[in-house]
Tab-separated table of C-alpha atoms and ligand atoms in Angstrom:
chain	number	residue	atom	x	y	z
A	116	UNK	CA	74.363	113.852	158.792
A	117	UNK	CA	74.921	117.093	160.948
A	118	UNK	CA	74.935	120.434	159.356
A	119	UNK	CA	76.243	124.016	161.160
A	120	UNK	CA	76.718	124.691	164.359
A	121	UNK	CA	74.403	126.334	167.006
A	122	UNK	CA	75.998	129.772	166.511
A	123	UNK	CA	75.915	129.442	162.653
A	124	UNK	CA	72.261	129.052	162.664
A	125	UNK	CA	71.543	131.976	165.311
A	126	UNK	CA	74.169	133.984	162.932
A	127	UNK	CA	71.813	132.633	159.371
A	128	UNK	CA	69.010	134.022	161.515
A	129	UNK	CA	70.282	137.020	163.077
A	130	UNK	CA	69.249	136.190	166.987
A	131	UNK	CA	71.358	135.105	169.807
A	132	UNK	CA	73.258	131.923	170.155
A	133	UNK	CA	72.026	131.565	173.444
A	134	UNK	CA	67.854	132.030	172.310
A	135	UNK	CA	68.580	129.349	170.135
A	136	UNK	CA	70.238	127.200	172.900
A	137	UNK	CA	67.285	127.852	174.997
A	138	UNK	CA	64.899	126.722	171.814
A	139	UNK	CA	66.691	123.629	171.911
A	140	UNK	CA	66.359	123.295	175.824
A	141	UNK	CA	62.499	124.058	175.571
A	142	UNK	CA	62.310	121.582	172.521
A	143	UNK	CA	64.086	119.416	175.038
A	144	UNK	CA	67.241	119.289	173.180
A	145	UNK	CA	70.405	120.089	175.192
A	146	UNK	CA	73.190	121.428	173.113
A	147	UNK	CA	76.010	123.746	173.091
A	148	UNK	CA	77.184	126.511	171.254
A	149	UNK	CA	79.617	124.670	168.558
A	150	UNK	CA	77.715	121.661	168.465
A	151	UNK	CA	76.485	120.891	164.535
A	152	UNK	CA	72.660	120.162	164.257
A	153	UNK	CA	71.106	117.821	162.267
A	154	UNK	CA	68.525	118.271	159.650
A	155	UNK	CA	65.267	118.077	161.820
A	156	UNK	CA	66.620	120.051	164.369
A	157	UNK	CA	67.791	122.945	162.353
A	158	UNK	CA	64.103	122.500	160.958
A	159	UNK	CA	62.433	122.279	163.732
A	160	UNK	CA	64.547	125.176	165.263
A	161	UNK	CA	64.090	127.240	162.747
A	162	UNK	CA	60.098	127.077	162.308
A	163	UNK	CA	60.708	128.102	165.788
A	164	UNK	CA	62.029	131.378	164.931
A	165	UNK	CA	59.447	131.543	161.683
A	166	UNK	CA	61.985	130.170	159.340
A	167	UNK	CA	61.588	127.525	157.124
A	168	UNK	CA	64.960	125.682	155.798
A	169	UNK	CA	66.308	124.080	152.894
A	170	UNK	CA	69.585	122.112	152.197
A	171	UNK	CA	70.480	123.219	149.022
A	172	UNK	CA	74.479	122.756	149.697
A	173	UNK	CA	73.618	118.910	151.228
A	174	UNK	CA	74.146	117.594	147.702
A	175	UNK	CA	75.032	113.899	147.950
A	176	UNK	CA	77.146	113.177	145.327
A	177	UNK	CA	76.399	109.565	143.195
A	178	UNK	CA	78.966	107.083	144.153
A	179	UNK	CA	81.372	105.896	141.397
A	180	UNK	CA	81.512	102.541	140.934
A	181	UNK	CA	85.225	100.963	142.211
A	182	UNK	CA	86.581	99.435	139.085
A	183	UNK	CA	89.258	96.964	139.427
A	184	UNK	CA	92.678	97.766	138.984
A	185	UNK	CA	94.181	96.299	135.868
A	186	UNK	CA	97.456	93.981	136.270
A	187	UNK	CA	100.311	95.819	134.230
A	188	UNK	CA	100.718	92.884	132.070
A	189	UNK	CA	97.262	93.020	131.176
A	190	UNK	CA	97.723	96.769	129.405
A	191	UNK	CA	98.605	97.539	125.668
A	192	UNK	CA	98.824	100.869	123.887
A	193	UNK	CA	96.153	102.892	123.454
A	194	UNK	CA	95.672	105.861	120.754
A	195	UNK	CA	95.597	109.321	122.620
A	196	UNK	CA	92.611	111.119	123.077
A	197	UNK	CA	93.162	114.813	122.178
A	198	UNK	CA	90.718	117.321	122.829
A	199	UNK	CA	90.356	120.504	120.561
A	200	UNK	CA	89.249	123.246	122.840
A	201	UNK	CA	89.458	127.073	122.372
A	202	UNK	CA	87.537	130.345	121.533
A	203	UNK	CA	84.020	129.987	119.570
A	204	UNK	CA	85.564	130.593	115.754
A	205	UNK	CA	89.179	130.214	116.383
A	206	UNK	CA	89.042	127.302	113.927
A	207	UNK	CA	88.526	124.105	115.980
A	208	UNK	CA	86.524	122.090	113.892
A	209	UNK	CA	88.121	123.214	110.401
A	210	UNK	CA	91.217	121.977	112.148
A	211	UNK	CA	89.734	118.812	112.694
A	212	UNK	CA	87.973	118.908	109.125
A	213	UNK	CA	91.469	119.407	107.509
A	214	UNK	CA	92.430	116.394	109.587
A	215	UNK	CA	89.909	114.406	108.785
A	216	UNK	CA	89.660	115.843	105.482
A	217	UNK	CA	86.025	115.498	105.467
A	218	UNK	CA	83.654	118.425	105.666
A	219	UNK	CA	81.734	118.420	109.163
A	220	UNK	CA	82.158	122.631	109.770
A	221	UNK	CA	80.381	123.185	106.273
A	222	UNK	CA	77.536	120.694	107.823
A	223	UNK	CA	77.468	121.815	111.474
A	224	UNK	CA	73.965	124.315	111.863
A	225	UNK	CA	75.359	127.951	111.953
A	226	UNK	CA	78.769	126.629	111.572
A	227	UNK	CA	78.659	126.918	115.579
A	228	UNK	CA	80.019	123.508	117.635
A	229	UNK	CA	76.956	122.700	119.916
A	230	UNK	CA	78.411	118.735	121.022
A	231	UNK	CA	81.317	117.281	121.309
A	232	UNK	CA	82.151	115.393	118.170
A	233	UNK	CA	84.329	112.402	118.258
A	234	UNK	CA	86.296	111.026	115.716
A	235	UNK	CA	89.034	108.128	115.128
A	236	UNK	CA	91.778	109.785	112.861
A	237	UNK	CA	94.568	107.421	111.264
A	238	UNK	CA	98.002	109.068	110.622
A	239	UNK	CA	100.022	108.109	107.468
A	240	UNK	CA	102.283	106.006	109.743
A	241	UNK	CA	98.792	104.329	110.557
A	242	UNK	CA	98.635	105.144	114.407
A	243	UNK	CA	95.290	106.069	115.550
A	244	UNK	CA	94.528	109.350	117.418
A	245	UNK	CA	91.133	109.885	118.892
A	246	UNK	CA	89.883	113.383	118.684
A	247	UNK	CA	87.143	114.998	120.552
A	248	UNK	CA	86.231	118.557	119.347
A	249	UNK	CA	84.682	120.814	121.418
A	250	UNK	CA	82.220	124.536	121.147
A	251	UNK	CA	84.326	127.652	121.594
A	252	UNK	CA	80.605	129.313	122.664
A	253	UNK	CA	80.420	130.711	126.130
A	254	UNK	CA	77.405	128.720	127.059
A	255	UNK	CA	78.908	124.853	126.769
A	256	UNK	CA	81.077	125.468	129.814
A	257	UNK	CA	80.018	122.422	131.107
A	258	UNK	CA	81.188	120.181	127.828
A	259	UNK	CA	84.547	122.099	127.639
A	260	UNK	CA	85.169	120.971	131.207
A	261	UNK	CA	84.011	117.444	130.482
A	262	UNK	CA	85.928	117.270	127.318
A	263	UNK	CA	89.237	118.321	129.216
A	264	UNK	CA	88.291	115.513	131.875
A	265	UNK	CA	88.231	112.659	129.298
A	266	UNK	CA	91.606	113.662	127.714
A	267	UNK	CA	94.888	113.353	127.150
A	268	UNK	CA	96.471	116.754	125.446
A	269	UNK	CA	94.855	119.731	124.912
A	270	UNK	CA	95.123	121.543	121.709
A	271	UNK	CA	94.250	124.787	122.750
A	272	UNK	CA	93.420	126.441	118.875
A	273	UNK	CA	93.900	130.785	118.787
A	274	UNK	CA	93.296	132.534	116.110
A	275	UNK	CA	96.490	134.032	114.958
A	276	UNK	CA	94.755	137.346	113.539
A	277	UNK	CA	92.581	137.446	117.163
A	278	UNK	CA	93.871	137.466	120.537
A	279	UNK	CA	93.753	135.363	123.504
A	280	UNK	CA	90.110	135.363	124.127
A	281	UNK	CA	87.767	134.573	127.126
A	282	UNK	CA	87.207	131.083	126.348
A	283	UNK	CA	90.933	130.805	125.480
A	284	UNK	CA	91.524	131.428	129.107
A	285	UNK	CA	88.590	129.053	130.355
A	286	UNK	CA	90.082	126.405	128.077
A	287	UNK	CA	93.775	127.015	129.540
A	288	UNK	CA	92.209	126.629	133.169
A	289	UNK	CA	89.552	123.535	132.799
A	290	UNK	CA	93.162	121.777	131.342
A	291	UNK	CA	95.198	123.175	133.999
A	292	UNK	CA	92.568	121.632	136.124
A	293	UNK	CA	92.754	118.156	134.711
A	294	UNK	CA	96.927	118.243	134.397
A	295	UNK	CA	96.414	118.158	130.954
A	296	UNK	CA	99.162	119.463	129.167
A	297	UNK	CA	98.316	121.730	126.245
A	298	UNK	CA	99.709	121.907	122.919
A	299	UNK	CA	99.038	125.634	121.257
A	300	UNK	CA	98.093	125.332	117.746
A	301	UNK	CA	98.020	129.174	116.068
A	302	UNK	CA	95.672	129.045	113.869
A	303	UNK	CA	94.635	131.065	110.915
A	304	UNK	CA	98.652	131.931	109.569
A	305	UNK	CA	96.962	132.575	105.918
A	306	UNK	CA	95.296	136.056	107.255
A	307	UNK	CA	96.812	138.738	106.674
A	308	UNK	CA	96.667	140.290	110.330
A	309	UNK	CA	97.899	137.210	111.143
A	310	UNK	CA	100.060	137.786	114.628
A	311	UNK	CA	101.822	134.766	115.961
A	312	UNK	CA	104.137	136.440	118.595
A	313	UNK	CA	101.223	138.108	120.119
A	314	UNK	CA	99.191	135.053	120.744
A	315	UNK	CA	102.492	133.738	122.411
A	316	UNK	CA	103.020	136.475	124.795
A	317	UNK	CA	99.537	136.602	125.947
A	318	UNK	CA	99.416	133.394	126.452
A	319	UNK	CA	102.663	133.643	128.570
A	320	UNK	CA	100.468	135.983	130.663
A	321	UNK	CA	98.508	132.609	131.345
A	322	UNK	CA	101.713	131.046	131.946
A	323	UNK	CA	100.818	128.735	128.291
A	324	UNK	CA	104.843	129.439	127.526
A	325	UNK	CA	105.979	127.853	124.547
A	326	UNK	CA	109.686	126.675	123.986
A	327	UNK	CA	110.868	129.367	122.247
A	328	UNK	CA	110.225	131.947	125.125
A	329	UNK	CA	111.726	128.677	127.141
A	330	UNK	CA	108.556	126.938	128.326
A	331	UNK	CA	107.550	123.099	128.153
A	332	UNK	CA	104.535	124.023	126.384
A	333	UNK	CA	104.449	122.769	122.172
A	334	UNK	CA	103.025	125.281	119.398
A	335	UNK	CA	102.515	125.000	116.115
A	336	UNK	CA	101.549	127.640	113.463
A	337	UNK	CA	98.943	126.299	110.978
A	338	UNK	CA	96.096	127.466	108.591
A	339	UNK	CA	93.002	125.293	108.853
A	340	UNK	CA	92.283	126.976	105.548
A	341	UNK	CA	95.481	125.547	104.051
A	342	UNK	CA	96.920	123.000	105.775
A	343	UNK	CA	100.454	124.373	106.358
A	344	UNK	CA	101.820	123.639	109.388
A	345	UNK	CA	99.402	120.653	110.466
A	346	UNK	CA	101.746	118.096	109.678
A	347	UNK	CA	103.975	119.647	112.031
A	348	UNK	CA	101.094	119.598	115.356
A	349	UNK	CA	100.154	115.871	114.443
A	350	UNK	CA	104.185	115.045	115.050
A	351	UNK	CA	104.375	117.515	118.182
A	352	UNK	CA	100.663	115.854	119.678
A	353	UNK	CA	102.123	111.873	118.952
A	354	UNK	CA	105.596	112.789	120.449
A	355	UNK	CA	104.058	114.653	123.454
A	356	UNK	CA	101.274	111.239	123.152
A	357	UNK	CA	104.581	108.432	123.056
A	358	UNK	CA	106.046	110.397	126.360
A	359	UNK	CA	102.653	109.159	128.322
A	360	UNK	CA	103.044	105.877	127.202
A	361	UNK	CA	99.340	105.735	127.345
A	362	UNK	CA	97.654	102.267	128.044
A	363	UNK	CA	94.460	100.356	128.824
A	364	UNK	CA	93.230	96.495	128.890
A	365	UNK	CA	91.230	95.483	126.424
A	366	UNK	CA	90.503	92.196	127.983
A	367	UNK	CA	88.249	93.058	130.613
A	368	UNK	CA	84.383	95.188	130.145
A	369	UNK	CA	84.165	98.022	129.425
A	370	UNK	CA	83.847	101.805	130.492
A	371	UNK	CA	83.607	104.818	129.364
A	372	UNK	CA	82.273	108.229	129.387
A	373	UNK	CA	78.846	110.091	127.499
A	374	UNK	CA	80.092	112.619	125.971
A	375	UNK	CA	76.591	113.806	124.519
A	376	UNK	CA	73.137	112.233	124.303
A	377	UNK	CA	69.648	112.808	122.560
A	378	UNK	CA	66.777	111.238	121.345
A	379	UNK	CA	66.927	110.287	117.621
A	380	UNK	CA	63.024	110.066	115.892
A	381	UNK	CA	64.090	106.718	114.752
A	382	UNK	CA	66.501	105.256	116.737
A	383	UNK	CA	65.145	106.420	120.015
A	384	UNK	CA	67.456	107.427	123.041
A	385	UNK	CA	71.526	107.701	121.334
A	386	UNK	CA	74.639	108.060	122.884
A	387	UNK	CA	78.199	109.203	121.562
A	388	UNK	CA	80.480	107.193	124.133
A	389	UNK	CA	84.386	107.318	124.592
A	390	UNK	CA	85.551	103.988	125.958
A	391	UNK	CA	88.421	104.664	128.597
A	392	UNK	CA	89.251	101.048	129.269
A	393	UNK	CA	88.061	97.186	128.465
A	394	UNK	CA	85.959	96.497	125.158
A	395	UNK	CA	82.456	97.366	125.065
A	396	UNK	CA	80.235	94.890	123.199
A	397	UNK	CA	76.651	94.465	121.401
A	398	UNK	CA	74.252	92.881	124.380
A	399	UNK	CA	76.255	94.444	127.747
A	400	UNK	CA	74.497	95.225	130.355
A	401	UNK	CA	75.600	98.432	131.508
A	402	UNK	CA	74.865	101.974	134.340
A	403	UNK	CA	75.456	105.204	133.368
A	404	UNK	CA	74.555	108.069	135.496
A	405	UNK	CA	70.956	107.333	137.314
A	406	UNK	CA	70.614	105.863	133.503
A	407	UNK	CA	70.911	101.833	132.632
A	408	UNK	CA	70.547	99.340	129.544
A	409	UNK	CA	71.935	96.887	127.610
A	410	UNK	CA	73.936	97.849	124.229
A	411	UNK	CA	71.092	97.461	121.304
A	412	UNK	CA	73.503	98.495	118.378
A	413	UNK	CA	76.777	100.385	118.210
A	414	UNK	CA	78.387	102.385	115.268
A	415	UNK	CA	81.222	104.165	114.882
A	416	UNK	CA	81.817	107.596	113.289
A	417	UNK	CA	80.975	106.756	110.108
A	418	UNK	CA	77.294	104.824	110.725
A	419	UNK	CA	78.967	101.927	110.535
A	420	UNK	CA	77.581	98.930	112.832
A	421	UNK	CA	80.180	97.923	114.840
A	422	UNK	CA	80.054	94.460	117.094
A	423	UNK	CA	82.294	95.959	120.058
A	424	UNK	CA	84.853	98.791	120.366
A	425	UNK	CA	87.983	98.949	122.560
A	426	UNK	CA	89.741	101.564	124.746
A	427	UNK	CA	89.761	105.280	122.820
A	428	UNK	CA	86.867	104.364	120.568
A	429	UNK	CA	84.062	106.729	120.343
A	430	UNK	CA	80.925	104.951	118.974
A	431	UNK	CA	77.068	105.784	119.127
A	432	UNK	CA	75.334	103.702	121.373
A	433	UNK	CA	71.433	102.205	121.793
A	434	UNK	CA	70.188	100.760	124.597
A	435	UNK	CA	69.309	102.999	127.204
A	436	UNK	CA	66.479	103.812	129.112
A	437	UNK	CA	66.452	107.336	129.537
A	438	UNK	CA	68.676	110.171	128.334
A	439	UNK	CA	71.986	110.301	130.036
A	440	UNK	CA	73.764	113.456	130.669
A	441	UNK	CA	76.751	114.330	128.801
A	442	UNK	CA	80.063	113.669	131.200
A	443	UNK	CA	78.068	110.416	133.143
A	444	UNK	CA	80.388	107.895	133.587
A	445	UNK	CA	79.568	104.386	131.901
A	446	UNK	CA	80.264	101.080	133.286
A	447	UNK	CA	79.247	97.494	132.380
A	448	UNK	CA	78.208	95.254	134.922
A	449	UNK	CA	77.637	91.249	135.053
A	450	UNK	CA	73.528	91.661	134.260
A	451	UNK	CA	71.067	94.127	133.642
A	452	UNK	CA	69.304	93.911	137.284
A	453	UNK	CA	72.076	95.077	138.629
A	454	UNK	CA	72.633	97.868	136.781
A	455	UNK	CA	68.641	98.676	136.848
A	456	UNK	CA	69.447	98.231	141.204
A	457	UNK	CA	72.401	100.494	140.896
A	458	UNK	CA	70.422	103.552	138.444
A	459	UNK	CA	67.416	102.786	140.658
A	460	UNK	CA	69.284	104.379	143.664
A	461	UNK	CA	70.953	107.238	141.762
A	462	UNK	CA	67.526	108.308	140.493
A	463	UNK	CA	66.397	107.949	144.381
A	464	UNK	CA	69.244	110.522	144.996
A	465	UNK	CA	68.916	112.838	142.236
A	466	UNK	CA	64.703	112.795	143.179
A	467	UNK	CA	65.666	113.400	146.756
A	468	UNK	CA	67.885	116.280	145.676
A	469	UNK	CA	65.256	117.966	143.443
A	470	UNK	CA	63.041	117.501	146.354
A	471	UNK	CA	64.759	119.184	148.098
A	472	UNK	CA	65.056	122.337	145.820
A	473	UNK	CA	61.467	122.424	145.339
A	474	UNK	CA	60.921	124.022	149.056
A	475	UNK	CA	60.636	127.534	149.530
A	476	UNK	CA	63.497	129.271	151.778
A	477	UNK	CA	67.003	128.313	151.326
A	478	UNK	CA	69.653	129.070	154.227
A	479	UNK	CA	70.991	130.998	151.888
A	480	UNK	CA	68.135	133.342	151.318
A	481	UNK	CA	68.309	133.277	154.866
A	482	UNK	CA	71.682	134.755	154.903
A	483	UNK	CA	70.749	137.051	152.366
A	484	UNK	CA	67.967	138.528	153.909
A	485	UNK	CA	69.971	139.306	156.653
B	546	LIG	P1	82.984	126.909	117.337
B	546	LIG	O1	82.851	125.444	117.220
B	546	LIG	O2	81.730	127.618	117.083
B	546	LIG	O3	83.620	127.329	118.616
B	546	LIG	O4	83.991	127.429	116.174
B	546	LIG	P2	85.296	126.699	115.652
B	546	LIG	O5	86.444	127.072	116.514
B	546	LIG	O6	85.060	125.252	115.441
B	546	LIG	O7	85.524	127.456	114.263
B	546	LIG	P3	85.227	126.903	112.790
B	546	LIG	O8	86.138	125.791	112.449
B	546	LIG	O9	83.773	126.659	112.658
B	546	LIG	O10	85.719	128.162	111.941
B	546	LIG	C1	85.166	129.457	112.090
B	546	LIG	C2	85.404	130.235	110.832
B	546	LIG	O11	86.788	130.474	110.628
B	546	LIG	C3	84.924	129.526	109.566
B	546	LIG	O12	84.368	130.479	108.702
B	546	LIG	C4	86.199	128.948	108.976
B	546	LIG	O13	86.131	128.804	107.585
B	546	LIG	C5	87.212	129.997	109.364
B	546	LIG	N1	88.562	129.436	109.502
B	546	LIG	C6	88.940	128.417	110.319
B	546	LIG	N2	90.250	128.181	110.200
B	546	LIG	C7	90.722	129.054	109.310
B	546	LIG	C8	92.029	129.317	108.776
B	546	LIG	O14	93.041	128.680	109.095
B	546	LIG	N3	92.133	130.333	107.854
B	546	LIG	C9	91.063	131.086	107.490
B	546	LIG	N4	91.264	132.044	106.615
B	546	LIG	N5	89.836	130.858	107.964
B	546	LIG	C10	89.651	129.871	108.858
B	547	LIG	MG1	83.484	124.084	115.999
């Protein structure tokens, strides 16, 4: 791989593009002015000048594994994966609660979202809807943009006696990012500063227009607290989810995404994992990340064991061999050694990388120094 050019470098170092042309020369390297160096070179070129480099932009990204296109015939309906995203407090998990009508916001420490939750949610007509909740707190950037990634709609939850709020807007844009369209749900209607044409026009502001000021974008206005108006979402987020005529193959192995991980005292390294497509089962072998294993035990929300689980299924998985990251993509593979080959390489890479960080002068302190 070849990095910047000749005159970059002199530039990063503040000398002449022709002083380092003549380095090169006297390292007995010709080159010319817009010819990219490699690696040693810069190095070596460098050190001549009393530099010393690192490539902390040279990132090599881990190489997705090319799944194999499903035949059309092969796919069947899938439940719609809808991810709850919006400012920390706005409501997002009492919206889910009321949903699920169980209690997980009373449970949660501090009341504050800090994973992604996952949860299988039957409506009266029986159709399943997979919902991923999210943490409105600044500091989970990183799992609001992963949660956006591994859905279909958005409901983007403000609170109707707030205001459009800085995570409201980094919620809009991470599903703006994704094409994911977004579904507003105004939360909080039983307050009594409760404000629902406010919310709307800021939101225009973030071009979020809802049909009434003659946008494509659905809102409903509900109370968490109460209940009103939830009925109404569920119908807007399964019409908007029947228009994508979402489908997968359930006939084929699996993957699927991490959408958090940790070490459990008894159950040692666990997994909450979305399947995307196929049927994961107990005993796959399977990569994820620079991670691998083989599936010890799944259960589903509930603690339920479960034997396999199908596309939009979020279960809790055993089996690996070290922690993945949340947002690693899973995929099962024919055996175990080749998934252990495959993680083997990615942990090369991601060594390599932190290698590489662990010298002392970045071209980019370079830059800054000048
Ligand atoms: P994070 O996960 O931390 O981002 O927060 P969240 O968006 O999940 O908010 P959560 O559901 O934890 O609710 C925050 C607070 O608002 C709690 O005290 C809820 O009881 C309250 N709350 C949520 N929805 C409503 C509602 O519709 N009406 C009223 N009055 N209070 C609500
Ligand atoms: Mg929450």
């Amino acid at each position: 791989t070849e990095f910047i050019t000749v005159s970059d470098l002199a530039d990063l170092m503040g000398v002449k593009a022709n002083e380092v042309i003549t380095t090169c020369m006297n390292l007995g390297m010709m080159v010319s002015i817009n010819q990219r160096l490699d690696a040693s070179t810069i190095e070596l070129v460098a050190e001549e000048f009393g530099y010393e480099v690192e490539f902390v932009d040279a990132e090599e990204a881990i190489e997705e594994i090319q799944l194999e296109e499903d035949d059309p015939e092969d796919l069947e309906p899938r439940a719609p994966i809808i991810t709850v995203m919006g400012h920390v407090d706005h409501g997002k998990t009492s919206l889910l609660d009321y949903i699920r009508k169980s209690h997980v916001a009373e449970g949660e420490a501090g009341g504050i979202t800090q994973h992604v939750g996952a949860y299988e949610v039957q409506t009266d007509d029986d159709r399943p809807i997979t919902f991923l909740d999210t943490p409105g707190h600044e500091a989970f950037t990183a799992m609001r943009s992963r949660g956006a990634k591994a859905t279909d709609i958005v409901i983007l939850v403000v609170a109707a006696d707030d205001a459009v709020m800085p995570q409201t807007i980094e919620a809009i844009n991470h599903a703006k990012a994704g094409g994911v369209p977004i579904i507003v749900a105004i939360n909080k209607m039983d307050k009594p500063g409760a404000d629902p044409d406010k919310i709307k026009q800021q939101l225009a502001e973030y071009d979020v227009i809802v049909e009434e000021y003659g946008g494509t974008n659905q809102a409903a206005e509900v109370s968490a607290m109460t209940g009103d108006g939830i009925p109404e979402l569920l119908d807007k987020v399964l019409i908007e989810a029947e228009l994508m005529e979402l489908k997968a193959n359930p006939d084929r192995t699996a993957d699927g995404v991490v959408l958090e991980a940790r070490v459990d005292k008894g159950k040692g390294i666990v997994a909450n994992i979305l399947v995307q497509n196929g049927t994961l089962e107990v005993g796959d072998a399977f990569v994820a990340g620079p991670c691998f294993g083989r599936v010890r035990a799944m259960e589903n929300e509930h603690g339920n064991r479960v034997e396999s689980a199908g596309p939009s299924v979020p279960v809790q998985l055993t089996g690996f061999d070290d922690i993945p990251q949340a947002g690693d993509k899973l995929v099962v593979l024919e055996d175990e050694k080749k998934a252990k080959d495959i993680a083997n390489q990615r942990q090369q890479i991601r060594r390599e990388q932190e290698l590489r960080k662990s010298k002392h002068l970045t071209l980019d302190d370079l830059s800054r120094r000048l």
